[in-house]
XYZ file of C-alpha atoms in Angstrom:
332
model
C 98.609 107.748 90.491
C 97.335 105.344 87.127
C 93.709 103.125 88.633
C 93.324 101.702 85.408
C 90.778 99.689 87.408
C 87.788 102.593 87.446
C 87.421 101.330 83.880
C 86.762 97.858 84.204
C 83.217 98.715 83.480
C 83.939 100.370 79.556
C 86.338 97.779 79.275
C 83.454 94.717 79.863
C 81.198 96.336 77.786
C 83.313 96.487 74.754
C 84.601 93.452 75.569
C 80.434 91.696 75.003
C 79.955 93.919 72.451
C 82.846 91.954 70.718
C 82.029 88.834 71.633
C 84.555 87.992 74.680
C 82.623 88.296 77.465
C 79.665 86.210 77.598
C 76.766 86.533 80.378
C 74.753 83.503 81.435
C 71.550 85.282 82.921
C 70.469 82.133 84.552
C 71.970 81.337 88.056
C 74.193 78.071 88.350
C 77.062 76.273 90.146
C 79.895 75.714 87.413
C 82.360 72.596 86.657
C 85.167 74.238 85.436
C 87.985 72.253 84.325
C 91.362 74.328 82.841
C 94.173 71.958 80.968
C 97.616 73.948 80.700
C 100.959 72.109 79.866
C 99.063 69.063 79.644
C 98.312 69.233 83.193
C 93.737 69.281 83.931
C 92.891 70.748 86.187
C 88.619 70.809 87.387
C 86.893 72.312 89.788
C 83.440 74.038 90.418
C 82.765 77.205 91.227
C 80.156 79.175 92.673
C 80.254 82.217 95.320
C 81.551 80.920 98.931
C 79.510 82.040 102.408
C 81.668 84.698 103.294
C 78.838 85.870 106.341
C 79.399 83.588 109.167
C 82.421 83.310 111.109
C 84.264 80.732 112.667
C 84.529 81.034 116.478
C 87.828 78.831 116.463
C 90.276 77.473 114.548
C 87.969 73.434 115.132
C 84.498 75.241 113.244
C 86.551 76.791 110.045
C 85.659 75.671 107.385
C 88.032 77.347 105.140
C 91.933 77.442 106.285
C 94.246 79.833 104.831
C 97.775 78.856 104.989
C 99.945 82.270 105.247
C 100.423 85.039 106.060
C 99.468 88.124 103.926
C 99.702 91.563 104.137
C 96.679 93.588 105.384
C 97.199 96.343 102.969
C 97.093 94.512 100.230
C 93.681 92.785 101.211
C 92.993 96.408 101.969
C 93.865 97.430 98.587
C 92.114 94.396 97.101
C 88.550 95.121 98.667
C 88.206 98.711 97.672
C 89.439 98.126 93.838
C 86.232 95.325 93.868
C 84.303 97.223 95.427
C 85.290 99.966 93.270
C 84.517 97.683 90.095
C 81.643 95.772 92.080
C 83.241 92.861 90.358
C 85.105 89.471 91.919
C 87.588 89.758 89.326
C 89.227 85.749 89.467
C 87.969 82.442 91.767
C 89.927 81.942 94.746
C 91.101 77.818 94.545
C 90.409 76.019 97.564
C 91.809 72.564 97.752
C 89.610 69.435 99.563
C 89.241 66.135 98.732
C 85.465 65.363 97.318
C 83.208 63.792 99.328
C 82.216 60.239 96.806
C 78.706 61.520 96.610
C 80.023 65.661 94.731
C 82.520 63.459 92.828
C 79.890 61.735 91.408
C 77.900 64.155 90.335
C 81.059 66.098 89.288
C 81.574 62.698 87.010
C 78.010 63.006 85.433
C 77.812 66.274 84.810
C 80.772 65.879 82.787
C 79.190 63.299 80.224
C 76.996 66.189 78.666
C 77.923 68.855 76.846
C 79.877 71.557 78.274
C 77.853 75.551 78.246
C 81.368 76.867 77.200
C 84.647 75.003 75.300
C 87.763 77.729 74.112
C 91.109 78.669 74.131
C 91.982 81.624 75.924
C 94.865 83.892 74.689
C 97.584 81.819 77.069
C 97.037 78.372 75.510
C 94.782 76.926 78.601
C 92.217 74.887 77.038
C 88.504 75.949 79.104
C 85.751 73.742 79.415
C 82.675 74.872 81.753
C 79.685 73.078 82.684
C 76.349 74.306 84.409
C 74.519 72.591 87.002
C 71.465 74.494 87.601
C 69.306 71.350 89.341
C 68.441 73.585 92.464
C 67.673 70.729 94.540
C 70.767 68.655 93.451
C 72.983 72.073 94.535
C 71.034 71.961 97.867
C 72.675 68.598 98.466
C 75.797 69.037 97.642
C 76.015 72.645 100.026
C 74.514 70.031 102.350
C 77.923 67.484 102.135
C 79.718 70.534 102.343
C 78.808 72.061 104.846
C 81.231 69.563 106.958
C 83.646 69.375 105.593
C 86.252 72.069 105.385
C 88.853 73.423 102.460
C 92.604 75.426 102.565
C 93.187 77.815 100.225
C 95.552 76.947 97.820
C 96.054 80.629 96.048
C 94.145 83.911 96.852
C 94.907 84.472 100.230
C 94.560 88.404 99.987
C 91.897 88.212 97.758
C 89.710 85.769 101.001
C 90.723 88.383 103.110
C 89.547 91.338 101.174
C 86.184 88.894 100.619
C 86.116 89.386 105.077
C 86.937 92.694 104.749
C 83.976 93.825 102.310
C 81.246 91.829 103.685
C 81.817 92.901 107.441
C 81.720 96.132 105.676
C 78.302 95.681 103.433
C 76.962 92.244 105.161
C 73.620 91.313 103.322
C 74.365 92.341 99.842
C 76.275 90.503 97.334
C 79.582 90.819 98.965
C 78.679 87.792 101.697
C 80.194 85.870 98.688
C 83.418 85.428 97.236
C 83.986 83.376 94.256
C 85.324 80.743 94.696
C 86.779 77.430 92.799
C 86.886 74.314 94.887
C 89.541 71.656 93.482
C 88.793 67.752 93.944
C 92.913 67.196 95.216
C 92.333 63.687 95.001
C 91.279 63.625 91.072
C 92.912 66.889 89.501
C 95.448 67.601 92.265
C 97.343 71.270 92.294
C 100.952 71.143 92.503
C 103.079 73.008 95.503
C 105.881 74.217 94.246
C 108.592 75.762 96.929
C 109.192 80.201 96.556
C 112.754 80.260 97.132
C 114.522 83.693 98.540
C 117.123 86.117 97.688
C 117.862 87.389 100.936
C 119.250 91.300 100.189
C 122.761 92.940 102.487
C 123.341 89.093 103.737
C 126.273 87.313 103.208
C 127.031 83.038 103.284
C 129.052 83.466 106.073
C 125.897 85.521 108.308
C 124.294 82.036 107.429
C 126.209 79.845 109.046
C 127.594 81.770 111.980
C 123.346 82.318 112.049
C 123.735 78.017 111.725
C 126.081 77.520 114.586
C 124.684 79.466 116.709
C 121.420 77.599 116.327
C 123.211 73.839 116.531
C 122.015 73.303 112.963
C 124.125 70.619 110.818
C 125.735 72.431 108.156
C 128.202 71.357 105.502
C 129.608 73.033 101.696
C 128.418 71.401 99.072
C 129.686 71.228 95.316
C 128.663 73.560 93.438
C 127.644 71.141 90.216
C 126.111 69.269 91.895
C 123.778 70.944 94.561
C 120.772 71.336 93.616
C 120.797 67.497 93.971
C 121.207 67.394 97.810
C 117.776 69.770 98.324
C 115.837 67.472 100.591
C 112.461 67.646 102.650
C 114.328 68.966 105.769
C 116.970 70.343 104.258
C 117.828 74.480 102.886
C 120.463 75.432 100.259
C 122.208 78.925 100.309
C 124.639 79.809 98.139
C 126.316 83.263 97.370
C 126.768 82.166 93.988
C 130.232 81.290 94.925
C 129.865 78.504 97.532
C 127.768 77.206 98.676
C 126.170 74.995 101.821
C 123.247 72.737 103.071
C 121.658 73.303 105.819
C 119.807 70.614 107.763
C 116.388 71.867 109.655
C 114.247 69.922 113.050
C 111.357 67.967 111.098
C 109.015 69.476 113.628
C 108.246 72.357 111.468
C 108.571 72.927 107.831
C 112.098 73.890 106.124
C 110.102 77.616 105.129
C 109.233 78.805 109.120
C 112.936 77.605 110.134
C 113.892 79.698 107.761
C 112.001 83.061 108.847
C 111.651 81.636 112.271
C 114.435 80.501 113.615
C 117.277 81.131 110.963
C 116.722 85.028 109.889
C 116.277 86.241 113.243
C 119.645 85.169 114.889
C 121.286 86.009 111.169
C 124.167 88.850 112.532
C 123.151 91.160 110.568
C 120.000 91.914 107.251
C 118.653 90.834 105.636
C 117.839 94.704 104.360
C 114.658 93.135 101.625
C 113.386 90.046 100.731
C 112.834 88.895 97.601
C 110.908 85.468 96.508
C 111.136 83.401 92.792
C 109.099 80.905 91.947
C 112.071 79.148 89.721
C 115.419 78.517 90.979
C 116.846 80.083 87.664
C 115.619 83.312 88.625
C 116.935 83.234 92.302
C 120.129 82.219 91.426
C 119.974 85.239 88.310
C 119.684 87.636 91.130
C 122.081 87.160 93.405
C 125.136 89.765 93.585
C 128.242 88.086 94.998
C 129.828 88.752 98.755
C 125.953 90.740 98.915
C 123.323 88.322 98.997
C 122.478 85.313 99.502
C 120.309 83.016 97.443
C 117.476 80.491 99.801
C 116.639 77.633 97.706
C 113.860 75.360 99.499
C 112.161 72.521 99.440
C 108.316 71.675 98.643
C 105.979 71.232 100.995
C 103.527 68.679 100.638
C 99.581 68.878 100.742
C 100.104 66.859 104.303
C 102.189 69.192 105.330
C 100.173 72.098 104.806
C 97.420 70.652 106.333
C 99.254 69.765 109.100
C 100.161 73.133 109.935
C 96.808 74.779 109.161
C 94.813 71.647 111.026
C 97.553 73.242 114.577
C 95.711 76.573 113.950
C 99.230 77.923 112.325
C 100.413 79.901 109.202
C 103.589 79.438 106.912
C 104.920 82.380 106.452
C 104.407 85.033 103.392
C 104.173 83.383 99.663
C 105.332 79.618 101.541
C 103.834 78.219 98.310
C 103.260 77.830 94.847
C 100.107 75.765 93.067
C 99.971 75.455 90.093
C 99.437 75.658 86.981
C 96.137 78.051 88.037
C 94.053 79.164 85.458
C 94.227 82.461 83.366
C 92.859 85.324 85.202
C 89.523 87.054 83.683
C 88.682 83.697 82.812
C 86.001 83.722 84.879
C 84.165 86.845 86.564
C 81.652 87.326 88.884
C 79.495 90.706 88.574
C 78.375 92.006 92.427
C 75.319 94.194 90.274
C 73.529 90.678 90.175
């Protein structure tokens, strides 16, 4: 099996020789701004302290909101350890304390440390905050706050795994970007499903057993019926709408209530981030496409505050920064 990550050290050396990789030799907390498709996202980037564990949900500072596959996190942990590199920051969301937002705004009035456009067309600006006293003040302010993981659940779990086996090393920190959801918000788009080996009649039968309100839809106008408490389903020919309870989210209802009640299937579940891609993947009379509504940030916070997790791939926060823009070497 090919393991291209084993050649990362040599690849980074070539990047540095070509001028494609720049290393900051001075410690700093970074403010990173990226613009993609006219949307600008901004957040502080640094090494998140992974060395402390919360005693319970009420003590947590970082809240995952989706489930993970432990094997995938184990593989990521092994790769990062072998590469001696954290290849991209996980994305965290919170509402900045006012004084932290003031620091960001003041920093933006100074000249950026780096300005560039990457190969994907994203525009980037990076500032370095090197005032140790000010950084300490910000750390104190952040110590009493919490954040939710928007992107990087498996990497966060990998951080925790490697730190547990190597305490007191560079693995005590995990590369993270803390975004002010009020100033430059990420958008939690839905991730739709294709249920392989399940029919629309199977879904209707489960809905009847659960006493969910359902109705047939005109395919031409079906998507207009999508709502926060409603999911849509199609086998490529017919469409149905299913109203779900308001006590939990639509994606939770699908995975925890409807799918276990299906008379058969699904044999597999595929995840797609766009409606078009979801509909293209449906095989007539053998699959069902599930179109899910978008979750709000408040919905996600409600889930994590009650100590729960959404099903895997419940959201796709956008826009994400291009991978490899900011790296953290574990050799330093």
